[in-house]
Coordinates of C-alpha atoms and ligand atoms in Angstrom, one line a residue:
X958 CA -61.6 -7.7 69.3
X959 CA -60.8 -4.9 66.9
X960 CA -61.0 -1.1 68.5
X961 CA -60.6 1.8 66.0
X962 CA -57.9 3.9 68.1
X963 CA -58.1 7.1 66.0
X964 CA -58.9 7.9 62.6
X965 CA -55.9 5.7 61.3
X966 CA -54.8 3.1 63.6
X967 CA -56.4 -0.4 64.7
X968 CA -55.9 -2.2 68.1
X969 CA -56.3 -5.7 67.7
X970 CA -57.1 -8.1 71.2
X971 CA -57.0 -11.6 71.6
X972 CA -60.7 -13.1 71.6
X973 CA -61.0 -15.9 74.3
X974 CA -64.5 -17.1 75.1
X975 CA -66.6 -14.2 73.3
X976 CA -64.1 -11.9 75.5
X977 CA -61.5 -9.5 74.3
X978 CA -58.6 -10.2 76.4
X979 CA -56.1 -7.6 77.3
X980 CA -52.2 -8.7 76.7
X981 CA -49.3 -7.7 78.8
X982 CA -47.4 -6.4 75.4
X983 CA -48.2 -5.9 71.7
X984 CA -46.5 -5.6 68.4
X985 CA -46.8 -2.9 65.5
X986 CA -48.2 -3.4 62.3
X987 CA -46.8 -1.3 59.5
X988 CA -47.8 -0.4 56.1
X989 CA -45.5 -2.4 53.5
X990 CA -45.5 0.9 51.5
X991 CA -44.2 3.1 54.5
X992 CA -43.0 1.0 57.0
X993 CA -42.7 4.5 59.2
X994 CA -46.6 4.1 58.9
X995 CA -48.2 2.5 62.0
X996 CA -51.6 0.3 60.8
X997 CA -52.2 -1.0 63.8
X998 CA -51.2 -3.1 67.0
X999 CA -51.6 -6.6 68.0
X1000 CA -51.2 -9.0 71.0
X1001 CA -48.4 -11.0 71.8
X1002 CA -50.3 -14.0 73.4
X1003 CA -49.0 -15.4 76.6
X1004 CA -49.3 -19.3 76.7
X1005 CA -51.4 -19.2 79.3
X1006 CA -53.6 -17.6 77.5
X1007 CA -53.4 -20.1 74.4
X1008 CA -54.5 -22.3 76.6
X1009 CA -57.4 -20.2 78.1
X1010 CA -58.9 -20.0 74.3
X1011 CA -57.9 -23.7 73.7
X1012 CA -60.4 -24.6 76.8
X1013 CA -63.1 -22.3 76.2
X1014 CA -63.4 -23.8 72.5
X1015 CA -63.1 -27.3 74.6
X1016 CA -65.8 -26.1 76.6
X1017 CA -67.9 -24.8 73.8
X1018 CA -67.9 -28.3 71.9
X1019 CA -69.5 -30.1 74.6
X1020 CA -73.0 -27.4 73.6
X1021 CA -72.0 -27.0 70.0
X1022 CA -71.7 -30.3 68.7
X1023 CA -75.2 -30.9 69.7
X1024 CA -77.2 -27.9 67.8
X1025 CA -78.5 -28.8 64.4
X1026 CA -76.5 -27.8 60.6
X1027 CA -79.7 -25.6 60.6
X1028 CA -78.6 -23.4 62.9
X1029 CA -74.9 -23.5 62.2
X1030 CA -76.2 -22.9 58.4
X1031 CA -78.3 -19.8 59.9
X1032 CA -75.6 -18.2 61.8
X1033 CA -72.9 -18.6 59.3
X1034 CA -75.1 -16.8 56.6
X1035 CA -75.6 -13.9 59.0
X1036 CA -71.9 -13.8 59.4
X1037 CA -71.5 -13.7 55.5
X1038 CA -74.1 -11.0 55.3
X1039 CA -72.2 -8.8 58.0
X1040 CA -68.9 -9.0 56.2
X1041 CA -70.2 -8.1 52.8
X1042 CA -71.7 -4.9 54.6
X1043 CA -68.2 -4.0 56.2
X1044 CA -66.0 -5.4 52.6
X1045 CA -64.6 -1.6 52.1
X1046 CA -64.1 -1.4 55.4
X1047 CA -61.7 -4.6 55.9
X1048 CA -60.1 -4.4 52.2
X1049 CA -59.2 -0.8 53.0
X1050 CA -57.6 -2.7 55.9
X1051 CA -56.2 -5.3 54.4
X1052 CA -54.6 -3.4 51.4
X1053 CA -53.0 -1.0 54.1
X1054 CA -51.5 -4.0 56.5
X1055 CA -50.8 -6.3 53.7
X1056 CA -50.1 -4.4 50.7
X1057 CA -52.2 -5.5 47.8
X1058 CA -54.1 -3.4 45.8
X1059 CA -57.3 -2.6 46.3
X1060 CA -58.6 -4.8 43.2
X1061 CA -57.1 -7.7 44.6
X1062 CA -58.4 -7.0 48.5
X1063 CA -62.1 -6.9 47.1
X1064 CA -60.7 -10.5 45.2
X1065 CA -59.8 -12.1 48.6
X1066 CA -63.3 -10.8 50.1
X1067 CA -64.6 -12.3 46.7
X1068 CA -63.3 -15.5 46.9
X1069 CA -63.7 -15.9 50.8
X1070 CA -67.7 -14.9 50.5
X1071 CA -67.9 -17.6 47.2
X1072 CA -66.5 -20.3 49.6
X1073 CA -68.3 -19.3 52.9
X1074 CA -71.8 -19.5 50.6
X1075 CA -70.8 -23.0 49.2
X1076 CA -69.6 -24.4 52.8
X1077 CA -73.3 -23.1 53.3
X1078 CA -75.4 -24.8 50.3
X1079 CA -73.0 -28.0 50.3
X1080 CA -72.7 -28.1 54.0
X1081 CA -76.1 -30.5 54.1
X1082 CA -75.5 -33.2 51.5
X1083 CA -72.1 -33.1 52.6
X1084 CA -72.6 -34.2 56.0
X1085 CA -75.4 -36.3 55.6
X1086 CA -75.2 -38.9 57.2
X1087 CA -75.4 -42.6 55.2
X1088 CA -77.6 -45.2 55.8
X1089 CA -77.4 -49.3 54.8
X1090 CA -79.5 -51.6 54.5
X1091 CA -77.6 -55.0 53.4
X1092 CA -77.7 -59.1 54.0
X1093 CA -76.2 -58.5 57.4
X1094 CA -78.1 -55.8 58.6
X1095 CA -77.7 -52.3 58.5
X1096 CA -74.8 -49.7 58.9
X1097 CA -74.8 -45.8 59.4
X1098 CA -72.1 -43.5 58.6
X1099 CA -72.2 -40.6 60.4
X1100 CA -69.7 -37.5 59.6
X1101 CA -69.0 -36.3 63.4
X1102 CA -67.5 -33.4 64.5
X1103 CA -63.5 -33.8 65.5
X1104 CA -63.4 -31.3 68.3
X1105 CA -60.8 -28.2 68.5
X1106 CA -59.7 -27.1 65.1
X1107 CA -55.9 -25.2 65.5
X1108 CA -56.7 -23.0 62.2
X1109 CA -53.2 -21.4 61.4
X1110 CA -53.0 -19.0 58.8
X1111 CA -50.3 -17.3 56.5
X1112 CA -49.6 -13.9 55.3
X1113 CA -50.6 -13.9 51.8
X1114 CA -54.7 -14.6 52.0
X1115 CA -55.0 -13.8 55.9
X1116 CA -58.8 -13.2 55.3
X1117 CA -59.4 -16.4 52.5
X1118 CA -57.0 -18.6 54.1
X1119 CA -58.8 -17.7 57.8
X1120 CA -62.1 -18.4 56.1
X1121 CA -61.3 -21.1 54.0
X1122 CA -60.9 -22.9 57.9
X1123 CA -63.7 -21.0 59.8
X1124 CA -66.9 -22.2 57.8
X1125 CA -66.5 -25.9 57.6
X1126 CA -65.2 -26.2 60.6
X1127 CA -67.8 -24.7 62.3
X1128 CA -70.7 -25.7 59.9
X1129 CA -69.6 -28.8 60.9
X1130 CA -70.0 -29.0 64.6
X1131 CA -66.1 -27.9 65.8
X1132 CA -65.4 -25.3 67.4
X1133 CA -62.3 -23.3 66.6
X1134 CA -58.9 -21.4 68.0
X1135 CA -57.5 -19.3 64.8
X1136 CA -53.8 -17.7 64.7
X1137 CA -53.2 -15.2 62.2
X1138 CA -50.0 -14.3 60.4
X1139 CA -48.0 -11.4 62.7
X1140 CA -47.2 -10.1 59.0
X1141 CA -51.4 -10.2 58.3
X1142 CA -53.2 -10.0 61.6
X1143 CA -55.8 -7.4 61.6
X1144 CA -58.2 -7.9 58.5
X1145 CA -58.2 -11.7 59.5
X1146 CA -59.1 -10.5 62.8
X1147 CA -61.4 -8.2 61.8
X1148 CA -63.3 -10.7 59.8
X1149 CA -63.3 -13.4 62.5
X1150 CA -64.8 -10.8 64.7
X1151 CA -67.6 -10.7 62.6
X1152 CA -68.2 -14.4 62.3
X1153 CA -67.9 -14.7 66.3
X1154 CA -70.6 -11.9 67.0
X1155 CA -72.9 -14.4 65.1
X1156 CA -72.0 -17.4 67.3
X1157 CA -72.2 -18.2 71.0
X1158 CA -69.2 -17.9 72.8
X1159 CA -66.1 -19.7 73.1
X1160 CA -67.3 -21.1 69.1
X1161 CA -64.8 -19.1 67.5
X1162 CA -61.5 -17.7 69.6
X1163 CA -58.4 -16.0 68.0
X1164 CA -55.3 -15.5 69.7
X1165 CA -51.9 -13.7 67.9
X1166 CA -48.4 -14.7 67.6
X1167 CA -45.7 -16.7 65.9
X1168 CA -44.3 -19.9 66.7
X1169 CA -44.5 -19.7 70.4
X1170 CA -48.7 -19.3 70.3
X1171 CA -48.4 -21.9 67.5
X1172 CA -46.6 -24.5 69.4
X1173 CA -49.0 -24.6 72.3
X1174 CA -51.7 -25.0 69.7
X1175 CA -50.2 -28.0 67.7
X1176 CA -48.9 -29.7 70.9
X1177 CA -52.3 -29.3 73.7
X1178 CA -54.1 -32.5 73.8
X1179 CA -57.4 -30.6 73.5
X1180 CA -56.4 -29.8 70.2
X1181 CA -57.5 -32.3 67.7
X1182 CA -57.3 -30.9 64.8
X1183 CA -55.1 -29.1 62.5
X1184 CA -56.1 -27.0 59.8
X1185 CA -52.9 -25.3 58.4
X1186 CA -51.6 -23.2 55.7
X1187 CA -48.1 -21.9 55.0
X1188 CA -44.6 -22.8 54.3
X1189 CA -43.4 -26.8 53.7
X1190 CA -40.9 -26.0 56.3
X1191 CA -43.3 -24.8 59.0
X1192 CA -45.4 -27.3 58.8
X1193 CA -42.6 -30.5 59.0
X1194 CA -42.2 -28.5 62.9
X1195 CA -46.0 -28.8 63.0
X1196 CA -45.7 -32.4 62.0
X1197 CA -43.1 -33.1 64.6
X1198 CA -44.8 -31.4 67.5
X1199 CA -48.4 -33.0 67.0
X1200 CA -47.4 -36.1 66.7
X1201 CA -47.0 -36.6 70.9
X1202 CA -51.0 -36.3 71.0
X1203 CA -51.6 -37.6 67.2
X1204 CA -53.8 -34.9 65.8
X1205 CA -55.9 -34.9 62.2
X1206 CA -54.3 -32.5 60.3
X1207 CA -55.2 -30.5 57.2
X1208 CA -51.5 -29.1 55.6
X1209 CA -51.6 -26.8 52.6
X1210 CA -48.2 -25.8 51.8
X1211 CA -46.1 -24.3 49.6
X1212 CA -45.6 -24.7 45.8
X1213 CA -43.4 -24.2 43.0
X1214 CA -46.2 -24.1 40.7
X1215 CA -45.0 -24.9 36.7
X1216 CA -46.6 -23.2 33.7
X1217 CA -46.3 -25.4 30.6
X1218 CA -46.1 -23.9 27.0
X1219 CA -46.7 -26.5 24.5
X1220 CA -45.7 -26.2 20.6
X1221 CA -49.4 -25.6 20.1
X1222 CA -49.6 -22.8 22.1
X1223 CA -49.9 -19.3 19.9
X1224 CA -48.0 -16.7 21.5
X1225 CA -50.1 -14.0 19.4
X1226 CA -52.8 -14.6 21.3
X1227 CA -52.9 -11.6 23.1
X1228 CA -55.1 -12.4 25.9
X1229 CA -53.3 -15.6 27.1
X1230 CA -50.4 -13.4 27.3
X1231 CA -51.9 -11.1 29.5
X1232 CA -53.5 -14.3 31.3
X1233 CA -49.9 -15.8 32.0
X1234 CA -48.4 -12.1 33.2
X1235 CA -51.3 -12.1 35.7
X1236 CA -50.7 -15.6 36.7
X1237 CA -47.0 -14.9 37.3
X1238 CA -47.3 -11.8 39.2
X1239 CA -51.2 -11.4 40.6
X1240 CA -50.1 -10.1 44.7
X1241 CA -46.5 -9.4 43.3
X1242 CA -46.3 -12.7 43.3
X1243 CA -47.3 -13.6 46.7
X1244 CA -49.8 -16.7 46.3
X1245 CA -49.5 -20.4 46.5
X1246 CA -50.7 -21.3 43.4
X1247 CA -49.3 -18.8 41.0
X1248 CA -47.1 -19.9 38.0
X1249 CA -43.4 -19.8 39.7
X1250 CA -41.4 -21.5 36.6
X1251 CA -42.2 -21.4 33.3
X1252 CA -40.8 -23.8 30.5
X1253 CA -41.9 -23.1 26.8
X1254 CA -41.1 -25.2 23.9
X1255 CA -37.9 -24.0 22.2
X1256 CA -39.4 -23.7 18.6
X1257 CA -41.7 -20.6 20.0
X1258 CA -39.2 -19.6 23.0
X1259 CA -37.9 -16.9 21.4
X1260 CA -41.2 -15.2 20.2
X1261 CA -42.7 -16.1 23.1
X1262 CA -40.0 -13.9 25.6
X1263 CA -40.8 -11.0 23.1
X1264 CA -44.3 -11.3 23.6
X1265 CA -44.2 -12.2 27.3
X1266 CA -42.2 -8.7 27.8
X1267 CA -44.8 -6.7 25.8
X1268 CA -47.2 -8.2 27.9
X1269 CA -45.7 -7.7 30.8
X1270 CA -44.7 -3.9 30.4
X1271 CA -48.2 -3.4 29.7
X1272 CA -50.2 -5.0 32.6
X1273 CA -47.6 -4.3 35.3
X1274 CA -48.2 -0.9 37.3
X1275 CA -46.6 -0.9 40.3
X1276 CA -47.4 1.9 42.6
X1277 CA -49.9 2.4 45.5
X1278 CA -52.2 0.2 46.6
X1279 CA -54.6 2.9 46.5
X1280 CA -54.5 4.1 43.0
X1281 CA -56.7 2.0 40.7
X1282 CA -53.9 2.6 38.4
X1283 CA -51.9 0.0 40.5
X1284 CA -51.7 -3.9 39.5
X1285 CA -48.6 -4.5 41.8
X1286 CA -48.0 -3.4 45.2
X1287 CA -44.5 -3.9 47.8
X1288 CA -44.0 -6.9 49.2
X1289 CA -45.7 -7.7 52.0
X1290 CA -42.3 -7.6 54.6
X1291 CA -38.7 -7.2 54.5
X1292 CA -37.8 -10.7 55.4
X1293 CA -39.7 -11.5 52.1
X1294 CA -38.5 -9.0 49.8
X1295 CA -34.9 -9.9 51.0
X1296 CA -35.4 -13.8 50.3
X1297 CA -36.5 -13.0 46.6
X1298 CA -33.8 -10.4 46.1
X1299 CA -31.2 -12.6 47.1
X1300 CA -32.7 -15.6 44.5
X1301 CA -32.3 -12.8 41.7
X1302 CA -29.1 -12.0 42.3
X1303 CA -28.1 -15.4 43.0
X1304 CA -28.9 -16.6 39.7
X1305 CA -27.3 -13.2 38.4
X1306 CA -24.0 -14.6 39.8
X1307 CA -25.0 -17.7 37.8
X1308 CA -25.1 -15.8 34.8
X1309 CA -28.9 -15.6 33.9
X1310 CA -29.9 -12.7 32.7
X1311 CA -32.5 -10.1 34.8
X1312 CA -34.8 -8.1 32.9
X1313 CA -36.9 -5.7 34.9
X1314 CA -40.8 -5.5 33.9
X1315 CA -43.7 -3.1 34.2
X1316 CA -43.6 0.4 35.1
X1317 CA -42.8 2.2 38.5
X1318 CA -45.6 4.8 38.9
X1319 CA -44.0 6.7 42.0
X1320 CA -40.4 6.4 42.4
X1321 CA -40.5 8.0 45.9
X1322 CA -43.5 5.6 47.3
X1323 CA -41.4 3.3 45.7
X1324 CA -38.0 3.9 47.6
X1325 CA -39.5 4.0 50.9
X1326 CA -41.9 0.7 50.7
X1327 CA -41.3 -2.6 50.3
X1328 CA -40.8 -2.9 46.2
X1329 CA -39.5 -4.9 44.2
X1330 CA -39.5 -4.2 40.5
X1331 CA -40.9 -7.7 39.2
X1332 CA -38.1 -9.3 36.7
X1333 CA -37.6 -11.9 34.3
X1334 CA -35.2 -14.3 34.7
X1335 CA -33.6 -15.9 31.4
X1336 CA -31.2 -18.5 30.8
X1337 CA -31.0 -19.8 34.2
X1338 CA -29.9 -23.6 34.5
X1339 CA -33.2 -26.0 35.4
X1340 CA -31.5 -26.8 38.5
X1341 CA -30.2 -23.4 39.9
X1342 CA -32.4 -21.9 43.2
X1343 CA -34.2 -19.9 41.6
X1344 CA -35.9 -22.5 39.6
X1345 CA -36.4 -25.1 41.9
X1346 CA -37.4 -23.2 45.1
X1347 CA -40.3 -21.4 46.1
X1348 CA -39.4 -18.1 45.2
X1349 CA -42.8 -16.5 46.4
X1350 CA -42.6 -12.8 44.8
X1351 CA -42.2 -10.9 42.0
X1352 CA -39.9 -12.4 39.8
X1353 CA -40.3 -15.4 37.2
X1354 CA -37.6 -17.3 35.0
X1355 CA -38.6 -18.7 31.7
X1356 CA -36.9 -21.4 30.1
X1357 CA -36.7 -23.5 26.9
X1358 CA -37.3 -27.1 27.0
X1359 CA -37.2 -29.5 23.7
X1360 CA -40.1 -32.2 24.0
X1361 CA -43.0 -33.3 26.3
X1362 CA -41.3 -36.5 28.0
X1363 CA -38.4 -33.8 29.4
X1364 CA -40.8 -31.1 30.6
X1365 CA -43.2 -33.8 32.3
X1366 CA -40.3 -35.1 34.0
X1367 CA -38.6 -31.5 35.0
X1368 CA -42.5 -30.3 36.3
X1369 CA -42.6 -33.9 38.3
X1370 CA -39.1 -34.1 39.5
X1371 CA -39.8 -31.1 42.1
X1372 CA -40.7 -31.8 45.9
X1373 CA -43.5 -29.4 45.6
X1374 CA -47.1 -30.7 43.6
X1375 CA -49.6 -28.3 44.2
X1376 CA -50.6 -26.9 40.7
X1377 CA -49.6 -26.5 37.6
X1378 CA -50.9 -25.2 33.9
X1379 CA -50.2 -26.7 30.4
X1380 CA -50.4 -24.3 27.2
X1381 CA -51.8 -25.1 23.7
X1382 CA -53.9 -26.9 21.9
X1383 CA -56.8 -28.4 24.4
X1384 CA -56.5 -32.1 23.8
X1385 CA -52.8 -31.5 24.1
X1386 CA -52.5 -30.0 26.9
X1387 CA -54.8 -32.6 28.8
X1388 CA -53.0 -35.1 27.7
X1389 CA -49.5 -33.4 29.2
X1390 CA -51.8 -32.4 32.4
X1391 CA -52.6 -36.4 32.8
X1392 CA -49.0 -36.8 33.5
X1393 CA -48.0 -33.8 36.2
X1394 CA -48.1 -35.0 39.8
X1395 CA -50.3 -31.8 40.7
X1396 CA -53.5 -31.2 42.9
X1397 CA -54.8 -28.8 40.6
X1398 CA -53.7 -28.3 36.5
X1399 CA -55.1 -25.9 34.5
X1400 CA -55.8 -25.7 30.8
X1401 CA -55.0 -22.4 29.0
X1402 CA -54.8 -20.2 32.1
X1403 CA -53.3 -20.6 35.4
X1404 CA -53.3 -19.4 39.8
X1405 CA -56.5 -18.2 41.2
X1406 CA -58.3 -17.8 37.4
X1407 CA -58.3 -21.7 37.4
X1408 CA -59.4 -22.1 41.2
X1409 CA -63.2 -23.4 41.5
X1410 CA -64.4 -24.0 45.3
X1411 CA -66.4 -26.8 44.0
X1412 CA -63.5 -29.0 43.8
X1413 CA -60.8 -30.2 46.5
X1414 CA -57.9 -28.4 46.3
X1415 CA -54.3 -29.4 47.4
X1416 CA -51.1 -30.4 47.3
X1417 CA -49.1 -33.6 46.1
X1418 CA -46.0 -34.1 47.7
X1419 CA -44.5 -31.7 50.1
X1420 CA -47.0 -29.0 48.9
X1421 CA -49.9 -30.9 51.5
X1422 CA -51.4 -33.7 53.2
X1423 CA -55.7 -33.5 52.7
X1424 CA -57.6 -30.8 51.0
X1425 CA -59.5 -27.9 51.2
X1426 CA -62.8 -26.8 49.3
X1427 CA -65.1 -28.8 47.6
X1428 CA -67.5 -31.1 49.9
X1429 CA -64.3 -32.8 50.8
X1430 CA -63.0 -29.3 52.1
X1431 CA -66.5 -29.7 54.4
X1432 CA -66.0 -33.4 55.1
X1433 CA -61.9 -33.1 56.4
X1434 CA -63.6 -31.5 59.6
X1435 CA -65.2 -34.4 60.8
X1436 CA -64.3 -37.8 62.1
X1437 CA -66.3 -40.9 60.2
X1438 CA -68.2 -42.7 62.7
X1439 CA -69.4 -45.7 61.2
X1440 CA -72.1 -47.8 63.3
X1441 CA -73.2 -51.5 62.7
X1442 CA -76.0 -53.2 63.4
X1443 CA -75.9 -56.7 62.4
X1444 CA -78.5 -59.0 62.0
X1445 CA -77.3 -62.1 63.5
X1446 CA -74.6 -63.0 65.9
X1447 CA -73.0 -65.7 63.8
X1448 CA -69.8 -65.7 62.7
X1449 CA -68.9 -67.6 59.6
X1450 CA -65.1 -68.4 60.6
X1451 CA -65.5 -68.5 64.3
X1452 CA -66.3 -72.1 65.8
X1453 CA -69.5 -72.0 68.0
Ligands
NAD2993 P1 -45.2 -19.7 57.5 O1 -45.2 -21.1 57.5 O2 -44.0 -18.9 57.9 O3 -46.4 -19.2 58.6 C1 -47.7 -19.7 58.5 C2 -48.3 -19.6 59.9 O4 -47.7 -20.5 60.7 C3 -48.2 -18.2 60.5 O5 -49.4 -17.9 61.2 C4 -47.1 -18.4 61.5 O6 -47.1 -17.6 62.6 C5 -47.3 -19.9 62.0 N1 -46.2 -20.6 62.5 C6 -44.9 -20.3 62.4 N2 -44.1 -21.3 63.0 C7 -45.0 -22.1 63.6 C8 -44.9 -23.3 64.5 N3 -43.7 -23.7 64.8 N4 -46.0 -23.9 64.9 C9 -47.2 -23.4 64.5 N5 -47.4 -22.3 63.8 C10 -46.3 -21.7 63.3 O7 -45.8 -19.2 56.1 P2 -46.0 -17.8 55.5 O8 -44.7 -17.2 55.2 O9 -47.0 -17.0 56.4 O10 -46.8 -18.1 54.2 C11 -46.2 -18.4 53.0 C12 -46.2 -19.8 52.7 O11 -47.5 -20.3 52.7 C13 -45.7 -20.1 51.3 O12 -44.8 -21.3 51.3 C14 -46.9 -20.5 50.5 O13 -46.8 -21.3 49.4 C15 -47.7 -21.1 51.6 N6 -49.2 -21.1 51.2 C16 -49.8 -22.2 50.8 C17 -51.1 -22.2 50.4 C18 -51.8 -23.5 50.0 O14 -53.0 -23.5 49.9 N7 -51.1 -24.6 49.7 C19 -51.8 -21.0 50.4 C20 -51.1 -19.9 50.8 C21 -49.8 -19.9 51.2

């Protein structure tokens, strides 16, 4: 699937049936931090053949389905083993393609391997199947596979995100057509090339592309299952285009994430400080579940900017991905950085006040990449853009707010629900956390530091339907098949 083409550049193919598949025309992949900089090519899939990987994973089921967790379990652990052995290899790929620094490749690999080996311990009890004995005879519940997972993938994670879909899917007894992100396609490719050399063909197929590819995979009717992540608005197209064939569908979308700092909360606490500055700009700001707005209680707002800037000017290093001096790298495309630039000076116009953070390390790299300098945004009003959208980048307003009942309310008022943080003392802050409409809310830190795979993880709202991780993340790949076997054919309300 993946050819090294010289020392530099990658050649991506479309993987149909344990076959690389030649395409008529391909695309360039550039380096966010030289977009002159070729990483590598990738496919434009034709629809025929979409179609061509949708039947082969069709045609793979009909074996699949039948071997034992066992041998998924076996394979899959060989898969995991085969991508730790090649992790420099794919995050020197992914930081090149995507952007992010190397620290934070290695943290994608780290989380993906965490979650591949839980899908692999939990994979077991998760699927066992239930068995009742009762007064009217005995029931099973069996978790069965669903068929042809559609797993659709974003930018951001393109490895995690990927994975995150692959393992239970497959551990459970589906097999699978992935679409990477165009602006993230060869690290995810990379990895699921991996997986697929440890499982027989047509399992696992990968095909490249934007909407076009995606359409034939949320519309074919041997598609049964979606398993997406990305933005709110893709998926209401998703929404609209599966519904001719009615397809079980896993949707993790966007967020506006809120990061609540109670009147408990002490802003000389060094560490938090450093905790919330990661949390607001970890991927320059590129991740789901990262703070996005953060509303701190007017009697320590003012000490609390201070602090947050000190912070701030410390931790952030933008630069190269590939100096370990760097903690934040361009964004990952133009279309990107130009969406966030034009929320920042949008509520400019508005009269909030910018102020740039961190340090530039080379002004040149700089100039020619995809930077942003990540900013501040003060005294914006609760309701302007850049508060109550997505902004999904490097730049963060911080506002006051005057007591719990109008924070809870501002936090829950949003379309989005997919995580949140509350500040302060512990009991507190749970009590505040009770209250936010939220999949995930953590406690005195916030984004990824607060993710734990043992738990579902997901969206309220607009930011999801279904969720990810945990054995539930294991269990929203299969279809429950309950069967009854009753011990007499009387019915108690039914005349003889
Ligand atoms: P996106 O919605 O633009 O694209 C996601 C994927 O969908 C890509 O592979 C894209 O090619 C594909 N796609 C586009 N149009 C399609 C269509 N009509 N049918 C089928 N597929 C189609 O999202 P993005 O810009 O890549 O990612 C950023 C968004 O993802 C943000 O909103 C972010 O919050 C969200 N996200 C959510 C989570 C989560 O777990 N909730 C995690 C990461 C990212």
């Amino acid at each position: 699937m993946t050819i090294q083409a010289d020392q530099e550049t990658i050649i991506v193919e479309a993987f149909i049936n344990g076959q690389n598949v030649k395409s008529l025309s391909q695309l360039a992949k550039e380096n966010p931090t030289n977009p002159t900089e070729i990483v590598g090519y990738f496919p434009v899939t034709t629809k025929e053949q979409a179609v061509e990987a949708i039947e082969a994973a069709a045609g793979a089921f009909k074996t699949w389905k039948q071997t034992s967790i066992d041998e998924r379990i076996i394979m899959m652990r060989k898969a995991i083993e085969k991508i730790r052995a090649a992790e420099n290899e794919i995050v020197h790929l992914l930081s090149r393609e995507h952007g992010k620094p190397l620290y934070d490749a290695h943290g994608e690999i780290y989380v993906s391997l965490m979650w591949m080996e839980f899908a692999c311990n939990e994979a077991k009890s998760a699927l066992q199947e239930e068995i009742k004995e009762h007064e009217n005879g005995k029931t099973i519940l069996s978790y069965d596979p669903i068929g042809v997972v559609a797993a659709i993938s974003p930018w951001n994670y393109p490895i995690a995100l990927s994975t995150i879909k692959i393992a239970p899917a497959l551990l459970a007894g589906n097999t699978i057509v992935l679409k990477p992100s165009p602006y993230a396609p060869l690290a995810a490719a990379k990895v699921a090339e991996i997986i697929a050399s440890e499982f027989p063909a047509g399992v696992i197929n990968v095909v490249h592309g934007d909407a076009d590819v995606g359409v034939e995979l949320t519309t074919n009717p041997h598609v049964t299952k979606i398993a997406f992540t990305g933005g709110t608005a893709t998926a209401k197209h998703i929404i609209k285009a599966a519904s001719e064939t009615i397809k079980d569908m896993t949707l993790e979308l966007g967020g506006n994430d809120a990061a609540i700092f109670l009147e408990s909360f002490d802003v000389h606490d060094e560490r938090a400080m450093r905790r919330i500055v990661i949390s607001n700009f970890l991927t320059a700001g590129q991740i789901c579940m990262i703070a996005k707005r953060v509303y701190v209680h007017r009697s320590i707002y003012d000490e609390f900017v201070e602090k947050y800037i000190e912070a701030a000017n410390r931790w952030i290093r933008i630069g190269d991905p590939f100096d370990s001096n760097t903690t934040v790298g361009p964004v990952n495309n133009l279309k990107q950085k130009n969406y966030v630039l034009g929320l920042v000076e949008d509520a400019q116009k508005r009269g909030a006040k910018v102020i740039p953070l961190g340090q530039i390390l080379d002004q040149k790299l700089f100039d020619q990449g995809y930077y942003l300098q990540p900013t501040l945004v003060l005294g914006c009003d609760v309701h302007d853009p850049i508060v109550v959208e997505e902004q999904f980048g490097p730049t963060v307003p911080i506002l006051p707010f005057d007591d719990e009942e109008q924070v809870i309310n501002l936090h829950n008022e949003s379309i989005y629900g997919l995580t949140s943080s509350v500040w302060g003392k512990e009991e507190d802050a749970i009590s505040v956390a009770r209250q936010l409409e939220a999949g995930t809310t953590m406690i005195n830190t916030a984004a990824v530091q607060g993710l734990d795979v043992r738990f579902p993880f997901g969206g309220f709202k607009q930011s999801g339907i279904g969720r990810e991780y945990g054995a539930e993340g294991i269990r929203t790949y299969t279809e429950k098949h309950v069967i009854n076997v009753p011990k007499t054919l009387d019915l108690p309300y039914i005349p003889e």
